[in-house]
Amino acid sequence: MKQNIPNILVVDDNPDTITFLKEHLGNDYHILPAYDGSHIIDTLKTNDVDVILLDVMTPYVDGFQICGDIKNDENLNYIPVILVTALSDRENVIKGLNAGADDFISKPVDYEVLKARIKSLNRVKKLHDELIDKYDELYKKEQIRDIFIEIMPLLLKSHSPDKKRILIQQMLDKVEKFFTNCYKTSGQFCDDGGLDSKKINSENIEQGCCEIMGHLGGSFDTYKSDKTDVLFLVNGTVCPWGVHQAKLNPVLCNLTKGIIERFTKKAFNSSKVQTIKTMGNGDDCCQFEIIDVQK
């Protein structure tokens, strides 16, 4: 989850200026300092930056060029840039705006005006982030829907138990591949090869189970158990498939169990999932025990 305090990248070769900015911006922002423009793109790709405060007269690469490089990068051009400079003539203002700057402030800086402009641009950035999050969530749901459209008709046909098990495994493979693609960019839970047992561990496994089921449209929590052989309980109050569909097609409850089991085995290879309740069976919730078979 994104931090509550916005990150402001300040690019200025004068350490006193950056110290002064920290004092005037107070505790409302976290300041990331950069004293020249040589590695700004790398900095932006490895840090979550909300607004860039960019001095035009930076060593090695001037602020106009840096601004242009940021705005020409499709992965970074949504980050607001405020150019800060003593060059307040019309020609340089136009040059800065043509480079893609979102705002332009002259030295000596009026810090109350600067704070207001940072606040305004950070609000725009926040709206952008919320829009991207909503788009990503819709995209994930659409991808999952496509998997169901492909596999569900096969599951609902009359097949032998062995054939159905094979079909469920094929669907689980597709779901795992989907989540691998979702987590590749952030590196969370996976590496390039798939969901990674080195990144799925005893500390994040419970949160991971709830997150994955949430992406599928469910609402799940985890709880501790008094039983010594139960690692934890997974409890669902919103069925990812819809209660009506789960009642019509009990195989969907097996898919829920299979997804949880496949994920938990990355952290606990000796674990298995025991179904306690399912809404598809008429219960008030779904509940699964994650059991350590070695105990």
Short mmCIF file of C-alpha atoms in Angstrom, two decimals:
data_model
loop_
_atom_site.label_atom_id
_atom_site.label_comp_id
_atom_site.label_asym_id
_atom_site.label_seq_id
_atom_site.Cartn_x
_atom_site.Cartn_y
_atom_site.Cartn_z
CA MET A 1 0.00 0.00 0.00
CA LYS A 2 1.16 3.48 -0.86
CA GLN A 3 2.62 5.63 1.95
CA ASN A 4 0.45 8.34 3.56
CA ILE A 5 3.14 11.04 3.48
CA PRO A 6 3.86 12.18 -0.12
CA ASN A 7 7.42 11.90 -1.43
CA ILE A 8 8.89 15.07 -2.95
CA LEU A 9 12.04 14.62 -5.04
CA VAL A 10 14.10 17.83 -4.73
CA VAL A 11 16.81 18.23 -7.37
CA ASP A 12 19.21 21.02 -6.35
CA ASP A 13 23.01 21.15 -6.08
CA ASN A 14 22.86 23.33 -2.96
CA PRO A 15 22.49 21.23 0.24
CA ASP A 16 21.40 24.34 2.16
CA THR A 17 18.45 24.78 -0.19
CA ILE A 18 17.30 21.22 0.43
CA THR A 19 17.69 21.65 4.20
CA PHE A 20 15.73 24.89 3.99
CA LEU A 21 12.96 23.16 2.02
CA LYS A 22 12.73 20.42 4.62
CA GLU A 23 12.24 23.05 7.32
CA HIS A 24 9.56 24.96 5.39
CA LEU A 25 7.62 21.94 4.13
CA GLY A 26 7.51 20.53 7.65
CA ASN A 27 6.22 17.05 8.36
CA ASP A 28 3.66 17.05 5.56
CA TYR A 29 6.14 15.69 3.01
CA HIS A 30 9.08 13.36 2.86
CA ILE A 31 11.99 14.97 1.01
CA LEU A 32 14.16 12.83 -1.30
CA PRO A 33 17.31 14.87 -2.11
CA ALA A 34 19.24 14.74 -5.41
CA TYR A 35 22.22 17.03 -5.88
CA ASP A 36 22.64 16.66 -9.64
CA GLY A 37 20.61 15.45 -12.60
CA SER A 38 22.76 12.52 -13.67
CA HIS A 39 20.68 9.67 -12.21
CA ILE A 40 17.20 11.16 -11.85
CA ILE A 41 15.47 8.62 -14.11
CA ASP A 42 16.96 5.73 -12.10
CA THR A 43 15.87 7.42 -8.87
CA LEU A 44 12.31 7.78 -10.13
CA LYS A 45 12.17 4.13 -11.20
CA THR A 46 13.25 2.91 -7.76
CA ASN A 47 11.25 5.33 -5.58
CA ASP A 48 7.59 6.22 -5.31
CA VAL A 49 7.70 9.96 -6.07
CA ASP A 50 4.61 12.21 -5.95
CA VAL A 51 6.00 15.60 -7.02
CA ILE A 52 9.38 16.67 -8.43
CA LEU A 53 10.86 20.03 -7.43
CA LEU A 54 13.52 20.60 -10.07
CA ASP A 55 16.11 23.38 -10.14
CA VAL A 56 16.98 24.42 -13.69
CA MET A 57 20.69 25.03 -13.05
CA THR A 58 21.75 21.52 -12.06
CA PRO A 59 25.24 20.07 -12.70
CA TYR A 60 25.87 17.74 -15.65
CA VAL A 61 22.33 17.93 -17.05
CA ASP A 62 20.17 21.05 -16.85
CA GLY A 63 16.63 21.00 -15.50
CA PHE A 64 15.01 21.53 -18.90
CA GLN A 65 16.65 18.37 -20.25
CA ILE A 66 15.77 16.38 -17.11
CA CYS A 67 12.16 17.53 -17.32
CA GLY A 68 12.01 16.55 -20.99
CA ASP A 69 13.47 13.11 -20.25
CA ILE A 70 10.86 12.52 -17.53
CA LYS A 71 7.95 13.64 -19.68
CA ASN A 72 9.14 11.52 -22.61
CA ASP A 73 9.17 8.38 -20.46
CA GLU A 74 5.72 6.77 -20.58
CA ASN A 75 6.30 5.15 -17.20
CA LEU A 76 7.16 8.45 -15.48
CA ASN A 77 5.43 11.27 -17.36
CA TYR A 78 2.47 11.33 -14.97
CA ILE A 79 4.68 12.64 -12.11
CA PRO A 80 4.16 16.41 -11.71
CA VAL A 81 7.27 18.57 -12.21
CA ILE A 82 7.75 22.06 -10.77
CA LEU A 83 10.70 23.91 -12.30
CA VAL A 84 12.43 26.23 -9.84
CA THR A 85 14.76 28.85 -11.31
CA ALA A 86 16.09 32.39 -11.14
CA LEU A 87 15.56 32.58 -14.91
CA SER A 88 12.15 34.20 -14.92
CA ASP A 89 12.19 35.77 -18.38
CA ARG A 90 9.48 34.85 -20.88
CA GLU A 91 11.81 32.76 -23.07
CA ASN A 92 12.82 30.41 -20.24
CA VAL A 93 9.28 30.11 -18.95
CA ILE A 94 8.18 28.97 -22.42
CA LYS A 95 11.20 26.63 -22.63
CA GLY A 96 10.26 25.05 -19.32
CA LEU A 97 6.63 24.57 -20.22
CA ASN A 98 7.59 23.13 -23.61
CA ALA A 99 9.79 20.62 -21.76
CA GLY A 100 6.60 19.41 -20.09
CA ALA A 101 6.80 21.18 -16.74
CA ASP A 102 3.52 21.22 -14.85
CA ASP A 103 4.36 24.43 -13.01
CA PHE A 104 7.07 27.06 -12.88
CA ILE A 105 8.22 29.04 -9.83
CA SER A 106 10.88 31.75 -9.67
CA LYS A 107 13.59 32.45 -7.13
CA PRO A 108 13.55 33.80 -4.52
CA VAL A 109 10.90 31.25 -3.67
CA ASP A 110 7.74 32.24 -1.84
CA TYR A 111 7.42 29.11 0.28
CA GLU A 112 3.71 29.59 1.02
CA VAL A 113 3.04 29.72 -2.72
CA LEU A 114 5.31 26.70 -3.25
CA LYS A 115 3.45 24.68 -0.60
CA ALA A 116 0.13 25.53 -2.23
CA ARG A 117 1.38 24.45 -5.65
CA ILE A 118 2.86 21.21 -4.30
CA LYS A 119 -0.44 20.47 -2.55
CA SER A 120 -2.39 21.11 -5.75
CA LEU A 121 -0.15 18.93 -7.93
CA ASN A 122 -0.02 16.18 -5.33
CA ARG A 123 -3.83 16.11 -5.37
CA VAL A 124 -3.72 15.62 -9.15
CA LYS A 125 -1.13 12.83 -8.75
CA LYS A 126 -3.28 11.14 -6.10
CA LEU A 127 -6.30 11.18 -8.42
CA HIS A 128 -4.12 9.65 -11.16
CA ASP A 129 -2.96 6.89 -8.79
CA GLU A 130 -6.54 6.13 -7.74
CA LEU A 131 -7.62 5.92 -11.38
CA ILE A 132 -4.77 3.53 -12.20
CA ASP A 133 -5.62 1.37 -9.17
CA LYS A 134 -9.25 1.13 -10.28
CA TYR A 135 -8.20 0.31 -13.84
CA ASP A 136 -5.81 -2.41 -12.61
CA GLU A 137 -8.54 -3.94 -10.47
CA LEU A 138 -11.00 -3.96 -13.37
CA TYR A 139 -8.33 -5.47 -15.63
CA LYS A 140 -7.67 -8.24 -13.12
CA LYS A 141 -11.36 -9.04 -12.83
CA GLU A 142 -11.68 -9.09 -16.62
CA GLN A 143 -8.75 -11.49 -16.94
CA ILE A 144 -10.21 -13.81 -14.30
CA ARG A 145 -13.59 -13.66 -16.05
CA ASP A 146 -11.92 -14.75 -19.30
CA ILE A 147 -10.38 -17.76 -17.53
CA PHE A 148 -13.79 -18.78 -16.21
CA ILE A 149 -15.45 -18.38 -19.61
CA GLU A 150 -12.84 -20.69 -21.09
CA ILE A 151 -12.87 -23.39 -18.42
CA MET A 152 -16.30 -23.34 -16.77
CA PRO A 153 -18.28 -24.87 -19.69
CA LEU A 154 -15.89 -27.82 -19.63
CA LEU A 155 -16.28 -28.24 -15.87
CA LEU A 156 -20.06 -28.24 -16.08
CA LYS A 157 -20.16 -31.05 -18.61
CA SER A 158 -20.50 -34.65 -17.51
CA HIS A 159 -16.97 -35.90 -16.88
CA SER A 160 -15.36 -38.59 -14.81
CA PRO A 161 -13.90 -37.44 -11.45
CA ASP A 162 -10.38 -37.82 -12.87
CA LYS A 163 -11.22 -35.65 -15.86
CA LYS A 164 -12.70 -32.96 -13.61
CA ARG A 165 -9.59 -32.99 -11.43
CA ILE A 166 -7.46 -32.42 -14.53
CA LEU A 167 -9.68 -29.52 -15.63
CA ILE A 168 -9.50 -27.93 -12.17
CA GLN A 169 -5.70 -28.23 -12.22
CA GLN A 170 -5.64 -26.55 -15.65
CA MET A 171 -7.73 -23.70 -14.28
CA LEU A 172 -5.49 -23.38 -11.23
CA ASP A 173 -2.48 -23.20 -13.57
CA LYS A 174 -4.12 -20.32 -15.44
CA VAL A 175 -5.00 -18.50 -12.19
CA GLU A 176 -1.44 -18.90 -10.90
CA LYS A 177 -0.04 -17.59 -14.18
CA PHE A 178 -2.41 -14.64 -13.97
CA PHE A 179 -1.29 -13.72 -10.46
CA THR A 180 2.36 -14.15 -11.44
CA ASN A 181 1.85 -11.55 -14.16
CA CYS A 182 0.07 -9.25 -11.67
CA TYR A 183 2.92 -9.42 -9.17
CA LYS A 184 5.88 -9.35 -11.58
CA THR A 185 6.13 -5.55 -11.71
CA SER A 186 6.12 -5.08 -7.95
CA GLY A 187 8.17 -8.20 -7.25
CA GLN A 188 5.64 -9.12 -4.55
CA PHE A 189 5.22 -12.87 -4.06
CA CYS A 190 6.99 -13.76 -7.31
CA ASP A 191 10.07 -13.67 -9.48
CA ASP A 192 10.29 -14.09 -13.25
CA GLY A 193 9.61 -17.80 -12.90
CA GLY A 194 6.28 -17.56 -11.08
CA LEU A 195 4.93 -17.37 -7.55
CA ASP A 196 8.09 -17.78 -5.52
CA SER A 197 8.38 -19.89 -2.37
CA LYS A 198 11.28 -17.65 -1.27
CA LYS A 199 8.99 -14.61 -1.25
CA ILE A 200 5.87 -16.32 0.09
CA ASN A 201 6.67 -17.06 3.71
CA SER A 202 5.20 -17.50 7.17
CA GLU A 203 5.11 -13.73 7.68
CA ASN A 204 3.09 -12.77 4.59
CA ILE A 205 1.19 -15.94 3.72
CA GLU A 206 -2.01 -14.95 5.54
CA GLN A 207 -2.11 -11.49 3.99
CA GLY A 208 -1.34 -13.05 0.60
CA CYS A 209 -4.26 -15.50 0.81
CA CYS A 210 -6.69 -12.68 1.59
CA GLU A 211 -5.24 -10.46 -1.16
CA ILE A 212 -5.52 -13.11 -3.84
CA MET A 213 -9.09 -13.95 -2.92
CA GLY A 214 -9.85 -10.22 -2.85
CA HIS A 215 -8.60 -9.88 -6.43
CA LEU A 216 -11.05 -12.62 -7.37
CA GLY A 217 -13.90 -10.58 -5.90
CA GLY A 218 -14.15 -12.22 -2.47
CA SER A 219 -13.69 -10.87 1.04
CA PHE A 220 -11.52 -13.12 3.24
CA ASP A 221 -9.78 -12.86 6.60
CA THR A 222 -7.44 -15.18 8.48
CA TYR A 223 -7.50 -16.28 12.09
CA LYS A 224 -5.39 -18.33 14.46
CA SER A 225 -6.63 -21.70 15.67
CA ASP A 226 -6.44 -23.49 19.01
CA LYS A 227 -5.60 -26.73 17.20
CA THR A 228 -1.88 -27.47 17.27
CA ASP A 229 -1.80 -28.88 13.74
CA VAL A 230 -3.69 -25.93 12.18
CA LEU A 231 -1.41 -23.15 10.98
CA PHE A 232 -4.29 -20.70 10.53
CA LEU A 233 -7.91 -20.43 9.36
CA VAL A 234 -9.08 -18.69 6.19
CA ASN A 235 -12.60 -17.29 6.53
CA GLY A 236 -14.62 -15.81 3.65
CA THR A 237 -17.75 -13.68 4.05
CA VAL A 238 -18.09 -12.71 0.36
CA CYS A 239 -17.95 -15.55 -2.17
CA PRO A 240 -15.64 -14.69 -5.11
CA TRP A 241 -17.99 -16.47 -7.54
CA GLY A 242 -21.28 -15.33 -6.03
CA VAL A 243 -23.27 -17.46 -3.59
CA HIS A 244 -25.95 -18.32 -6.17
CA GLN A 245 -23.37 -19.58 -8.68
CA ALA A 246 -21.52 -21.52 -5.98
CA LYS A 247 -24.74 -23.28 -4.98
CA LEU A 248 -25.46 -24.19 -8.61
CA ASN A 249 -21.88 -25.28 -9.30
CA PRO A 250 -20.22 -26.73 -6.16
CA VAL A 251 -17.01 -27.22 -8.17
CA LEU A 252 -16.40 -23.47 -7.64
CA CYS A 253 -15.86 -24.16 -3.93
CA ASN A 254 -13.20 -26.70 -4.92
CA LEU A 255 -11.52 -23.97 -6.96
CA THR A 256 -11.45 -21.69 -3.92
CA LYS A 257 -9.85 -24.44 -1.90
CA GLY A 258 -7.39 -25.22 -4.70
CA ILE A 259 -6.26 -21.60 -5.06
CA ILE A 260 -5.65 -21.27 -1.31
CA GLU A 261 -3.88 -24.62 -1.20
CA ARG A 262 -1.61 -23.85 -4.12
CA PHE A 263 -0.62 -20.52 -2.59
CA THR A 264 -0.02 -21.81 0.95
CA LYS A 265 2.13 -24.67 -0.28
CA LYS A 266 4.65 -22.07 -1.47
CA ALA A 267 5.28 -21.20 2.17
CA PHE A 268 4.43 -24.53 3.85
CA ASN A 269 5.25 -27.43 1.56
CA SER A 270 3.81 -29.95 4.04
CA SER A 271 0.47 -28.15 4.38
CA LYS A 272 -2.96 -29.15 3.13
CA VAL A 273 -6.29 -27.33 3.10
CA GLN A 274 -9.32 -28.77 4.86
CA THR A 275 -12.77 -27.42 3.92
CA ILE A 276 -14.89 -26.65 7.01
CA LYS A 277 -17.72 -24.55 5.57
CA THR A 278 -18.77 -23.22 2.17
CA MET A 279 -21.49 -20.77 1.22
CA GLY A 280 -22.08 -22.95 -1.83
CA ASN A 281 -23.18 -25.65 0.61
CA GLY A 282 -25.58 -23.28 2.38
CA ASP A 283 -23.27 -22.24 5.23
CA ASP A 284 -23.07 -18.64 6.46
CA CYS A 285 -19.42 -18.33 5.35
CA CYS A 286 -16.55 -20.18 3.72
CA GLN A 287 -13.95 -21.55 6.09
CA PHE A 288 -10.77 -23.50 5.44
CA GLU A 289 -8.17 -24.87 7.83
CA ILE A 290 -4.53 -24.75 6.74
CA ILE A 291 -3.13 -27.90 8.31
CA ASP A 292 0.49 -28.84 8.86
CA VAL A 293 0.45 -32.56 8.06
CA GLN A 294 3.80 -33.08 9.82
CA LYS A 295 2.27 -32.28 13.23
#
